[in-house]
Amino acid sequence: MDQTAARPGRRRRPAAPTVQDVAVEAGVSPMTVSRVLSGAAHVRPELRARVEAAVAKLDYHRNENARSLRPGHRSGLVGVTITNIANPYYAELQRGLEEVAARHGRRILVGNSNEDPALERQLVADFLGRRVEGLVVVPSGGPDADHLQPAALGGVPLVLASRAVPGVDVDTVLVDDVRGAREATATLLAEGHRRVAFLGHRLSAFTGQRRLEGFRLAHAQAGVPVVDELVRVGQQDAASAQQALTALLELDDPPTAVFSANNRNTVGAIRAIAARAATGGPPVRLFGFDSFELADLSPVALSVVDHDARELGARAAGLLFERLEGTVPRAPARLVELPVVLREHLRDR
Amino acid sequence: MDQTAARPGRRRRPAAPTVQDVAVEAGVSPMTVSRVLSGAAHVRPELRARVEAAVAKLDYHRNENARSLRPGHRSGLVGVTITNIANPYYAELQRGLEEVAARHGRRILVGNSNEDPALERQLVADFLGRRVEGLVVVPSGGPDADHLQPAALGGVPLVLASRAVPGVDVDTVLVDDVRGAREATATLLAEGHRRVAFLGHRLSAFTGQRRLEGFRLAHAQAGVPVVDELVRVGQQDAASAQQALTALLELDDPPTAVFSANNRNTVGAIRAIAARAATGGPPVRLFGFDSFELADLSPVALSVVDHDARELGARAAGLLFERLEGTVPRAPARLVELPVVLREHLRDR
């Protein structure tokens, strides 16, 4: 125990073991040692075992931080801010990011902004202070985006994921929000619905704007007026979405169909519609943006605009590493829009 | 753009701005600057704004890495390995961890082990190389846990979350697995069920063992023999759990009730039972460990053993920071078992 407690001091001694020491101990090349330490694939298991044994015996710890301070060396860190890890969509996005980062020998620093622009600003400053090599931000969509401008990032590349930020000209990966919302809404109008509710998150969130745009576009193309009293935005969680739709369903002339613009709003809508049905209310048609686990087992008929959050995270990381590894260091900002797939009447599958 | 590209070089010049420069520019104390940079709460908004403006103007980046190399200074990083971020349970756990870490001015490095002991070992070695101050590990439960022994961690404190590791004597936060599984199973037996299936994840996972132990204990206490042919373990995802239960339901003498030992197995069980019901099969009673979103809207009658994953993450971080901040630097390893709550017949609510 005392010995253990003494170790942190010992790690800082000049006599600390080197990669060379580990290589000699393991009887492998220093390259093999660093490939094992960086988690590279394709290292023969027996070699990996010998290196790990030597690392343990010598109590060797590679000092990534020291490496990051030497000119030309990298910190090996990518800073990631997401808006709400409790939303399974963002957990999948993080998973895709981390998998690609790991393949490039990087680790991700993760922070939740909870949709709070001030917290997002702090996270970015904190990550820069930790010398991250790059940033992937799911922007919370505050009024002021100075902290995301290249000038504020000191040359650290940024990729925006899931949402763009007007005026911030950097690599961005989106899903095709407008098309998904337009086609889903068009489906409801084609079924004859004329009072279609819109449940959305904050409009300051770019996806919120784009999905409302698709909703309005479908109405315009069908020559059906949008019923403004049925448009409810600003619901950031399932509970507030449930409240919002419950209120709409209590109108004298309630909506007969609902387009919910993200999975938080869809989950709230399912609860509101199920509660209404339990009291003998008329069925309400629901079409949601984003799929989620058990969507196909929803107790109310449901269609969803599906897309691949894990792929979105992977693509965002891919764009970042193209910048970091010099494949496209000077290319202009790129916009990737991932396709959506409409999955209708999941309950009937 | 060239200017931007030149910044990384500039950041390494000795002439880089200091906290003092930022304080002078902002007209505040250096303490206020560092409190803003560390994301401390209770900084007056106008002061924060002035500091952020000065940081942007001077292009100041606090060098956390350099700080971490000076004796007595901290890296500000906590390494976290979880087994499957796609499981919403672990997303909630990560959220609780990050919230507490942020309150202590730390950031979390997150890695997914995907239940792979070799990957977990690499993640831990990588995190130590990055000079994390502490580790929180959801252990994948491989046969060899040397990499989690204090001797291998060089004095870096470790907290195990959600699962213990036999022989690794460190702070550990669990849910009360045995009691939850025992009471859930006892409920099924008290309802008269005599052929109760068990769906579990890998038994090498500590929680898997404890939950099967609770299942067996309830049978012993009720004087009902466990039907071994109905015990299916090793299902790590919903798809394999659905397969396993579908096979059991096709037996000549199928189970009338199912205890599923984690939410992946419960989701698979719901799909298998719903499919069976769709073909006119008899109802199957389901009691699952872990709750999940929409559990109360499950299309098949469902009860769950509920507990708070976010709280579990927060408690794990709390135990870690007690070690890091010297509150209990020398206390023996502590075991915290969080309570469970049985929520019965969610559909009837």
XYZ file of C-alpha atoms in Angstrom:
698
model
C 0.000 0.000 0.000
C 2.815 2.436 0.910
C 4.686 1.173 -2.114
C 1.636 1.818 -4.258
C 1.206 5.263 -2.782
C 4.824 6.027 -3.635
C 4.378 5.250 -7.321
C 3.078 8.606 -8.559
C 6.317 10.177 -7.325
C 8.377 7.434 -8.879
C 6.685 7.877 -12.267
C 8.172 11.354 -12.545
C 11.773 10.251 -11.891
C 14.130 10.586 -14.880
C 14.886 6.891 -14.316
C 11.361 5.959 -15.422
C 11.392 3.035 -17.911
C 11.291 3.873 -21.599
C 9.685 2.205 -24.602
C 13.179 0.846 -25.309
C 13.303 -0.796 -21.861
C 9.911 -2.403 -22.492
C 11.008 -3.590 -25.951
C 14.157 -5.216 -24.501
C 12.184 -6.799 -21.645
C 9.583 -8.170 -24.079
C 12.131 -9.096 -26.748
C 10.259 -7.159 -29.419
C 10.897 -3.997 -31.435
C 10.046 -0.572 -29.965
C 7.610 -0.236 -32.881
C 5.733 -3.306 -31.702
C 5.596 -1.857 -28.186
C 4.111 1.420 -29.392
C 1.645 -0.376 -31.637
C 0.431 -2.434 -28.664
C 0.245 0.677 -26.458
C -1.730 2.606 -29.064
C -4.206 -0.256 -29.322
C -3.326 -0.945 -32.948
C -5.046 -3.927 -34.535
C -3.113 -6.778 -36.159
C -0.547 -7.296 -33.387
C 0.007 -11.032 -32.887
C -1.599 -12.063 -29.569
C 1.593 -13.626 -28.208
C 3.553 -10.439 -28.931
C 0.820 -8.332 -27.315
C 0.916 -10.594 -24.254
C 4.710 -10.267 -23.960
C 4.541 -6.474 -24.255
C 1.740 -6.238 -21.695
C 3.712 -8.448 -19.314
C 6.811 -6.244 -19.750
C 4.713 -3.090 -19.245
C 3.313 -4.496 -16.009
C 6.717 -5.745 -14.773
C 8.466 -2.428 -15.431
C 5.419 -0.377 -14.338
C 5.845 1.511 -17.611
C 3.393 4.312 -18.413
C 3.724 6.085 -21.722
C 3.454 9.795 -21.061
C 1.029 10.961 -23.739
C 0.918 14.416 -22.194
C 4.655 14.962 -22.434
C 4.563 13.753 -26.043
C 1.805 16.219 -26.799
C 3.988 19.127 -25.691
C 6.869 18.335 -27.983
C 6.455 20.187 -31.288
C 5.006 17.897 -33.913
C 3.646 15.473 -31.365
C -0.056 14.946 -30.853
C -2.133 14.831 -27.673
C -4.141 11.912 -29.054
C -7.333 13.529 -27.736
C -10.484 14.581 -29.575
C -12.950 16.768 -27.674
C -16.612 15.892 -28.145
C -19.606 17.867 -26.911
C -23.040 16.339 -27.237
C -26.301 17.881 -26.165
C -27.920 15.018 -24.285
C -26.392 11.582 -23.756
C -29.690 10.440 -22.203
C -31.084 10.560 -25.745
C -30.138 7.141 -27.203
C -29.577 8.885 -30.537
C -26.534 10.688 -29.098
C -25.246 7.565 -27.368
C -25.151 5.912 -30.793
C -23.501 8.995 -32.290
C -20.808 8.912 -29.569
C -20.286 5.209 -30.214
C -19.628 5.797 -33.918
C -17.248 8.642 -33.084
C -15.292 6.641 -30.541
C -14.937 3.605 -32.791
C -13.371 5.658 -35.591
C -11.207 7.669 -33.164
C -9.877 4.436 -31.631
C -8.956 3.141 -35.092
C -6.861 6.297 -35.456
C -5.225 5.817 -32.043
C -7.149 8.695 -30.479
C -9.361 8.888 -27.385
C -12.417 11.073 -26.947
C -13.023 13.581 -24.168
C -16.797 13.730 -23.819
C -18.900 16.515 -22.347
C -22.657 17.018 -22.196
C -23.786 20.549 -22.976
C -27.379 19.749 -21.962
C -28.443 22.116 -24.776
C -26.857 24.972 -22.796
C -24.770 27.301 -25.040
C -22.798 28.660 -22.045
C -21.866 25.124 -20.983
C -20.912 24.269 -24.571
C -18.638 27.339 -24.662
C -16.955 26.240 -21.417
C -16.487 22.686 -22.694
C -14.820 23.892 -25.898
C -12.476 26.236 -23.988
C -11.661 23.442 -21.548
C -10.949 20.970 -24.372
C -8.685 23.483 -26.154
C -6.829 23.989 -22.890
C -6.233 20.261 -22.830
C -4.660 20.510 -26.290
C -7.240 18.371 -28.105
C -6.212 17.747 -31.707
C -9.726 18.244 -32.970
C -13.293 18.889 -31.893
C -16.620 17.314 -32.781
C -19.531 19.419 -31.552
C -23.253 18.757 -31.615
C -24.091 22.453 -31.339
C -26.668 23.539 -28.786
C -27.623 26.375 -31.108
C -27.180 29.431 -28.944
C -27.417 32.935 -30.401
C -23.639 33.475 -30.275
C -21.301 31.014 -32.001
C -17.995 32.935 -31.734
C -16.474 30.083 -29.742
C -16.957 27.796 -32.779
C -15.296 30.141 -35.294
C -11.934 28.927 -36.648
C -10.293 32.080 -35.245
C -11.343 31.070 -31.717
C -10.052 27.523 -32.143
C -6.409 28.388 -32.796
C -6.220 26.124 -35.832
C -7.805 23.101 -34.107
C -10.181 21.553 -36.663
C -13.880 21.365 -35.781
C -16.595 19.147 -37.228
C -20.246 19.902 -36.502
C -22.404 16.799 -36.099
C -26.177 16.479 -36.502
C -26.691 20.249 -36.608
C -25.078 23.055 -38.593
C -24.442 26.541 -37.211
C -25.304 29.418 -39.565
C -22.153 31.445 -40.208
C -19.762 28.742 -38.987
C -18.095 27.454 -42.143
C -16.632 24.087 -41.077
C -17.075 20.429 -42.015
C -20.617 19.406 -41.056
C -22.500 16.113 -41.066
C -26.300 16.232 -41.074
C -29.154 13.929 -41.802
C -31.468 15.009 -44.596
C -33.842 16.770 -42.186
C -35.875 18.733 -44.715
C -36.540 15.765 -46.989
C -37.395 13.463 -44.082
C -39.834 15.924 -42.520
C -41.344 16.837 -45.877
C -41.955 13.218 -46.948
C -43.334 12.195 -43.560
C -45.727 15.156 -43.521
C -46.663 14.555 -47.170
C -47.590 10.986 -46.214
C -49.959 12.247 -43.511
C -51.548 14.791 -45.880
C -51.908 12.136 -48.603
C -53.791 9.994 -46.084
C -56.311 12.845 -45.919
C -55.282 14.458 -42.629
C -55.929 18.202 -42.644
C -55.184 19.066 -39.023
C -51.609 17.845 -38.521
C -49.793 18.840 -35.322
C -46.044 19.585 -35.267
C -44.112 18.763 -32.087
C -40.562 20.064 -32.170
C -37.552 20.918 -30.030
C -36.060 24.401 -29.741
C -36.100 26.251 -33.063
C -32.680 27.659 -32.207
C -31.590 24.075 -32.821
C -30.832 23.919 -36.529
C -32.536 20.529 -36.958
C -35.674 22.002 -35.400
C -35.779 24.732 -38.043
C -35.070 22.347 -40.912
C -37.709 19.842 -39.833
C -40.332 22.570 -39.438
C -39.285 23.803 -42.876
C -39.939 20.320 -44.307
C -43.315 20.229 -42.525
C -44.327 23.587 -44.039
C -42.939 22.621 -47.464
C -45.108 19.477 -47.592
C -48.189 21.550 -46.766
C -47.337 24.093 -49.468
C -46.772 21.353 -52.050
C -50.120 19.724 -51.142
C -51.897 23.082 -51.152
C -52.965 22.492 -47.525
C -52.597 25.387 -45.065
C -50.472 24.778 -41.966
C -52.686 24.972 -38.852
C -50.488 27.275 -36.793
C -52.295 26.606 -33.496
C -51.170 22.962 -33.843
C -47.466 23.845 -34.170
C -45.763 23.389 -30.798
C -41.993 23.816 -30.466
C -39.501 24.072 -27.622
C -40.088 20.637 -26.082
C -36.601 19.376 -25.138
C -37.746 16.211 -23.351
C -40.467 13.571 -23.551
C -42.392 14.922 -20.558
C -42.876 18.406 -22.018
C -43.800 16.890 -25.395
C -46.442 14.721 -23.715
C -47.847 17.832 -22.010
C -47.900 19.804 -25.260
C -49.762 17.121 -27.230
C -52.159 16.366 -24.363
C -53.183 20.046 -24.482
C -53.673 19.884 -28.271
C -55.776 16.719 -28.008
C -58.084 18.564 -25.587
C -58.890 21.265 -28.167
C -62.456 21.356 -29.488
C -60.979 20.598 -32.905
C -57.968 18.421 -32.083
C -55.333 17.208 -34.559
C -56.013 13.869 -36.283
C -52.309 13.321 -37.002
C -48.990 14.354 -35.460
C -45.523 14.841 -36.914
C -42.970 14.749 -34.076
C -39.609 16.215 -35.055
C -37.296 14.144 -32.844
C -37.419 11.019 -30.738
C -37.929 12.900 -27.459
C -41.086 14.428 -28.896
C -42.150 11.093 -30.388
C -41.865 9.316 -27.034
C -43.931 12.072 -25.396
C -46.486 11.847 -28.205
C -46.798 8.067 -27.776
C -47.569 8.556 -24.073
C -50.123 11.307 -24.772
C -51.859 9.309 -27.517
C -51.869 6.089 -25.456
C -53.403 7.948 -22.494
C -56.015 9.488 -24.801
C -56.861 6.075 -26.312
C -57.218 4.607 -22.789
C -60.032 7.132 -22.152
C -61.773 6.156 -25.393
C -60.431 9.013 -27.474
C -60.213 8.654 -31.269
C -56.992 7.190 -32.727
C -54.315 9.736 -33.640
C -51.881 9.034 -36.481
C -48.224 9.526 -35.503
C -45.146 9.992 -37.692
C -41.868 10.705 -35.896
C -38.374 11.797 -36.910
C -35.666 9.443 -35.515
C -36.258 5.827 -34.708
C -35.607 4.317 -31.285
C -35.533 0.929 -29.616
C -38.965 -0.754 -29.417
C -40.427 1.790 -31.872
C -41.798 -1.231 -33.749
C -43.543 -2.359 -30.546
C -45.098 1.023 -29.807
C -48.601 0.623 -28.352
C -49.853 3.256 -30.801
C -49.545 2.994 -34.563
C -46.276 4.680 -35.508
C -44.193 5.477 -38.551
C -40.687 6.900 -38.298
C -38.093 8.741 -40.366
C -35.108 6.515 -39.680
C -31.398 7.262 -40.053
C -28.130 5.955 -38.664
C -26.780 7.959 -35.702
C -23.759 5.667 -35.345
C -22.888 6.272 -38.998
C -23.300 10.003 -38.463
C -20.778 9.894 -35.606
C -18.419 7.778 -37.683
C -18.643 10.156 -40.658
C -18.000 13.186 -38.430
C -14.878 11.512 -37.033
C -13.859 10.528 -40.562
C -14.019 14.142 -41.776
C -11.982 15.234 -38.738
C -9.211 12.684 -39.302
C -8.988 13.626 -42.980
C -8.066 17.110 -41.721
C -5.746 15.844 -38.965
C -3.916 13.386 -41.161
C -3.426 15.828 -43.982
C -5.550 14.062 -46.559
C -7.525 17.261 -47.168
C -5.866 19.861 -44.913
C -6.848 22.838 -47.072
C -10.073 21.632 -48.651
C -13.025 24.017 -48.200
C -15.617 23.116 -45.558
C -17.646 20.083 -46.554
C -21.316 19.363 -45.917
C -22.409 15.715 -45.733
C -26.128 14.940 -45.616
C -26.889 11.351 -44.655
C -29.979 9.748 -46.200
C -33.181 9.037 -44.297
C -35.482 6.037 -44.660
C -39.213 6.242 -44.046
C -40.481 3.237 -42.095
C -44.261 3.255 -42.163
C -46.795 1.599 -39.858
C -44.187 -0.204 -37.781
C -46.915 -1.950 -35.783
C -48.169 -3.697 -38.920
C -44.791 -5.280 -39.745
C -6.956 31.125 -43.084
C -3.129 31.201 -43.228
C -3.238 33.109 -39.974
C -5.405 30.382 -38.469
C -3.139 27.668 -39.792
C -0.174 29.438 -38.207
C -1.711 29.440 -34.728
C -0.620 25.984 -33.569
C 2.982 27.044 -33.976
C 2.295 30.302 -32.197
C 0.738 28.501 -29.263
C 4.052 26.866 -28.484
C 6.041 30.138 -28.315
C 7.327 31.094 -24.830
C 5.529 34.415 -25.418
C 2.119 32.681 -25.177
C -0.303 34.686 -22.977
C -0.593 33.716 -19.316
C -3.508 33.677 -16.871
C -2.049 36.952 -15.572
C -2.316 38.519 -19.043
C -5.951 37.403 -19.291
C -6.676 38.772 -15.808
C -5.192 42.169 -16.699
C -7.052 42.254 -20.034
C -10.340 41.365 -18.330
C -9.719 43.527 -15.284
C -10.332 40.644 -12.886
C -8.211 38.575 -10.539
C -6.236 35.574 -11.842
C -8.382 33.475 -9.481
C -11.513 34.597 -11.296
C -9.904 33.695 -14.619
C -9.052 30.184 -13.486
C -12.499 29.713 -11.963
C -14.087 30.647 -15.295
C -11.678 28.382 -17.208
C -12.374 25.443 -14.919
C -16.106 25.902 -15.433
C -16.702 26.693 -11.769
C -20.254 27.665 -10.861
C -21.103 30.939 -9.120
C -19.038 33.250 -11.324
C -20.990 36.432 -12.016
C -22.120 36.402 -15.680
C -20.576 39.786 -16.464
C -17.221 38.649 -15.059
C -17.420 35.406 -17.030
C -18.198 37.395 -20.192
C -15.201 39.694 -19.634
C -12.873 36.740 -19.050
C -14.189 34.902 -22.123
C -13.706 38.044 -24.221
C -10.116 38.411 -22.965
C -9.429 34.712 -23.619
C -10.678 35.076 -27.177
C -8.810 38.356 -27.782
C -5.486 37.009 -26.490
C -6.086 33.541 -28.001
C -5.222 32.166 -24.581
C -5.302 28.398 -24.057
C -4.603 27.053 -20.614
C -2.190 24.181 -21.005
C -3.725 21.466 -18.816
C -1.164 18.966 -20.052
C 1.804 21.051 -18.956
C 0.163 21.559 -15.589
C -0.268 17.837 -15.212
C 3.460 17.248 -15.607
C 4.524 19.608 -12.877
C 4.772 17.665 -9.597
C 1.648 18.212 -7.544
C -0.402 19.263 -10.542
C -3.292 17.209 -11.894
C -4.172 16.156 -15.430
C -7.828 16.865 -14.737
C -8.764 13.653 -16.550
C -10.707 10.623 -15.344
C -10.617 7.499 -17.522
C -13.921 5.685 -17.905
C -14.491 2.326 -19.573
C -18.027 1.149 -20.116
C -19.098 -2.089 -21.718
C -21.776 -0.891 -24.129
C -22.857 2.727 -24.603
C -25.649 1.484 -26.894
C -27.306 0.166 -23.741
C -29.209 3.206 -22.407
C -28.361 2.037 -18.895
C -24.687 2.831 -19.494
C -25.470 6.145 -21.172
C -27.255 7.176 -17.956
C -24.321 5.883 -15.901
C -21.882 7.942 -17.983
C -24.106 10.986 -17.563
C -24.028 10.693 -13.766
C -20.259 10.233 -13.847
C -19.644 13.228 -16.081
C -21.891 15.531 -14.051
C -19.988 14.834 -10.831
C -16.594 14.960 -12.579
C -17.468 18.377 -14.068
C -18.406 19.675 -10.608
C -14.877 18.708 -9.556
C -13.301 20.432 -12.591
C -12.440 17.126 -14.267
C -13.234 15.778 -17.724
C -13.862 12.147 -18.604
C -12.034 10.110 -21.226
C -14.562 7.509 -22.345
C -13.907 4.165 -23.997
C -16.237 1.315 -24.892
C -14.854 -2.123 -24.067
C -17.737 -3.834 -25.887
C -17.532 -6.529 -23.158
C -14.069 -7.435 -24.526
C -11.509 -7.958 -21.716
C -8.561 -7.418 -24.098
C -10.005 -4.083 -25.237
C -10.662 -3.099 -21.615
C -7.009 -3.864 -20.787
C -5.844 -1.666 -23.684
C -8.150 1.173 -22.643
C -6.841 1.120 -19.065
C -3.191 1.082 -20.247
C -3.957 3.919 -22.683
C -5.690 5.986 -19.984
C -2.778 5.497 -17.562
C -0.415 6.597 -20.328
C -2.464 9.786 -20.565
C -1.915 10.374 -16.850
C -5.557 10.087 -15.789
C -5.990 10.953 -12.122
C -8.436 8.149 -11.569
C -10.337 5.365 -13.299
C -13.954 4.247 -13.269
C -14.376 0.852 -14.896
C -17.495 -1.144 -15.677
C -15.568 -4.421 -15.824
C -16.155 -6.741 -18.753
C -15.417 -9.646 -16.454
C -12.635 -11.454 -18.251
C -10.774 -14.326 -16.576
C -7.689 -12.219 -15.861
C -8.001 -8.970 -13.905
C -4.313 -8.164 -13.299
C -4.704 -4.876 -15.153
C -7.209 -3.740 -12.493
C -5.004 -4.573 -9.512
C -3.681 -1.545 -7.568
C -0.114 -2.685 -8.326
C -0.801 -2.351 -12.069
C -2.325 1.109 -11.678
C 0.714 2.863 -10.211
C -1.296 4.430 -7.407
C -4.074 5.728 -9.665
C -7.342 5.093 -7.784
C -9.935 2.835 -9.436
C -13.658 2.548 -8.774
C -15.606 -0.382 -10.185
C -19.132 0.501 -11.300
C -22.126 -1.797 -11.738
C -20.010 -4.941 -11.395
C -17.405 -6.112 -8.895
C -14.335 -8.158 -9.835
C -13.534 -11.046 -7.467
C -10.064 -10.508 -6.038
C -9.892 -6.811 -6.946
C -10.220 -5.008 -3.622
C -11.196 -1.451 -4.627
C -14.156 0.896 -4.114
C -17.157 -0.631 -5.871
C -20.712 0.546 -6.532
C -23.341 -2.069 -7.309
C -27.079 -2.333 -7.363
C -28.580 -4.871 -5.027
C -28.620 -7.584 -7.704
C -29.293 -10.582 -5.480
C -32.210 -8.996 -3.650
C -33.752 -7.636 -6.864
C -33.539 -10.986 -8.673
C -34.737 -12.906 -5.612
C -37.783 -10.693 -5.009
C -38.742 -10.614 -8.690
C -38.495 -14.405 -8.952
C -40.322 -14.858 -5.625
C -43.163 -12.756 -7.055
C -43.451 -15.066 -10.072
C -43.407 -18.194 -7.869
C -45.996 -16.663 -5.514
C -48.237 -16.130 -8.551
C -48.133 -19.919 -8.971
C -45.637 -20.196 -11.821
C -43.608 -23.414 -11.614
C -41.732 -23.279 -14.928
C -39.866 -19.954 -14.799
C -37.240 -19.252 -17.454
C -34.046 -17.304 -16.690
C -32.538 -15.153 -19.470
C -29.137 -13.777 -18.540
C -25.990 -12.250 -19.938
C -22.526 -13.806 -19.619
C -22.019 -15.432 -16.226
C -18.456 -14.129 -16.268
C -20.186 -10.804 -15.748
C -20.503 -10.436 -11.987
C -24.067 -9.124 -12.206
C -25.013 -12.192 -14.229
C -23.845 -14.490 -11.426
C -25.521 -12.445 -8.702
C -28.835 -12.271 -10.514
C -28.837 -16.012 -11.199
C -27.974 -16.484 -7.522
C -31.056 -14.446 -6.559
C -33.165 -16.485 -9.000
C -31.981 -19.763 -7.412
C -32.349 -18.374 -3.885
C -36.015 -17.488 -4.480
C -36.680 -21.028 -5.731
C -34.948 -22.544 -2.700
C -36.891 -20.329 -0.290
C -40.183 -21.282 -2.012
C -39.237 -24.967 -2.086
C -39.641 -24.988 -5.871
C -36.939 -26.709 -7.946
C -35.172 -24.608 -10.602
C -35.989 -25.987 -14.072
C -32.428 -26.079 -15.429
C -33.502 -26.545 -19.071
C -35.179 -23.110 -18.812
C -31.992 -21.325 -17.666
C -30.384 -19.604 -20.671
C -27.322 -17.398 -20.164
C -24.774 -15.697 -22.416
C -27.167 -13.437 -24.343
C -25.304 -10.123 -24.668
C -27.848 -8.394 -26.913
C -31.599 -8.240 -27.492
C -31.456 -10.324 -30.690
C -29.805 -13.339 -29.050
C -32.170 -13.063 -26.065
C -35.163 -13.096 -28.433
C -33.757 -16.216 -30.117
C -33.155 -17.973 -26.789
C -36.673 -17.332 -25.481
C -38.303 -18.171 -28.816
C -36.628 -21.597 -28.600
C -37.861 -22.089 -25.014
C -41.422 -21.109 -25.984
C -41.351 -23.831 -28.643
C -40.662 -26.568 -26.071
C -43.420 -29.123 -25.501
C -43.572 -27.852 -21.929
C -42.720 -24.133 -22.318
C -42.148 -21.671 -19.463
C -45.206 -19.762 -18.202
C -43.062 -16.946 -16.809
C -39.679 -15.393 -17.551
C -37.169 -13.563 -15.389
C -34.811 -11.572 -17.643
C -31.630 -10.501 -15.883
C -30.882 -7.258 -17.728
C -32.590 -4.826 -20.078
C -31.031 -6.329 -23.224
C -32.583 -9.692 -22.342
C -35.881 -8.019 -21.390
C -36.154 -6.272 -24.753
C -35.469 -9.565 -26.525
C -38.038 -11.308 -24.328
C -40.679 -8.676 -25.142
C -40.120 -9.277 -28.862
C -40.295 -13.086 -28.470
C -43.448 -12.948 -26.308
C -45.136 -10.395 -28.615
C -44.373 -12.589 -31.642
C -45.728 -15.638 -29.795
C -48.916 -13.782 -28.799
C -49.387 -12.663 -32.420
C -49.606 -16.355 -33.401
C -52.187 -17.031 -30.683
C -49.746 -18.434 -28.146
C -50.614 -18.304 -24.426
C -49.598 -15.188 -22.472
C -46.189 -15.362 -20.823
C -45.511 -13.441 -17.599
C -42.351 -11.300 -17.770
C -40.301 -9.755 -14.963
C -37.094 -7.970 -15.993
C -34.071 -6.532 -14.194
C -33.372 -2.879 -15.198
C -36.040 -0.533 -16.427
C -35.842 1.285 -19.780
C -37.680 3.971 -21.676
C -41.223 2.969 -22.701
C -41.105 -0.078 -20.393
C -44.489 1.110 -19.073
C -45.818 1.033 -22.652
C -44.522 -2.469 -23.401
C -47.009 -4.376 -25.603
C -46.692 -7.360 -23.249
C -47.452 -7.264 -19.524
C -44.182 -6.416 -17.795
C -42.782 -5.829 -14.330
C -39.268 -4.539 -13.740
C -36.626 -4.332 -11.048
C -35.807 -0.647 -11.296
C -32.732 1.252 -10.103
C -30.993 4.524 -10.903
C -28.074 4.180 -13.338
C -27.363 7.921 -13.256
C -27.110 7.768 -9.461
C -24.810 4.767 -9.754
C -22.474 6.753 -12.011
C -22.622 9.735 -9.675
C -21.828 7.584 -6.630
C -18.890 5.929 -8.404
C -17.474 9.371 -9.244
C -18.152 10.501 -5.672
C -16.116 7.612 -4.241
C -13.286 8.401 -6.680
C -13.111 12.086 -5.755
C -13.101 11.244 -2.046
C -9.863 9.380 -2.809
C -8.457 12.079 -5.100
C -9.229 14.954 -2.762
C -7.856 13.198 0.255
C -11.100 12.930 2.188
C -10.524 9.202 2.647
C -7.142 8.562 1.007
C -6.342 5.534 3.167
C -9.783 4.117 3.902
C -10.179 0.416 3.059
C -12.072 -0.421 -0.129
C -15.748 0.412 0.157
C -18.724 -1.453 -1.302
C -21.884 0.545 -2.003
C -25.041 -1.354 -2.947
C -27.774 0.874 -4.337
C -31.363 -0.123 -3.590
C -33.730 -1.580 -6.180
C -37.453 -0.903 -6.542
C -39.868 -3.508 -7.906
C -42.361 -1.958 -10.324
C -45.079 -4.504 -11.017
C -47.518 -4.780 -13.907
C -46.409 -1.553 -15.551
C -49.124 -1.930 -18.195
C -51.812 -1.679 -15.528
C -50.602 1.681 -14.247
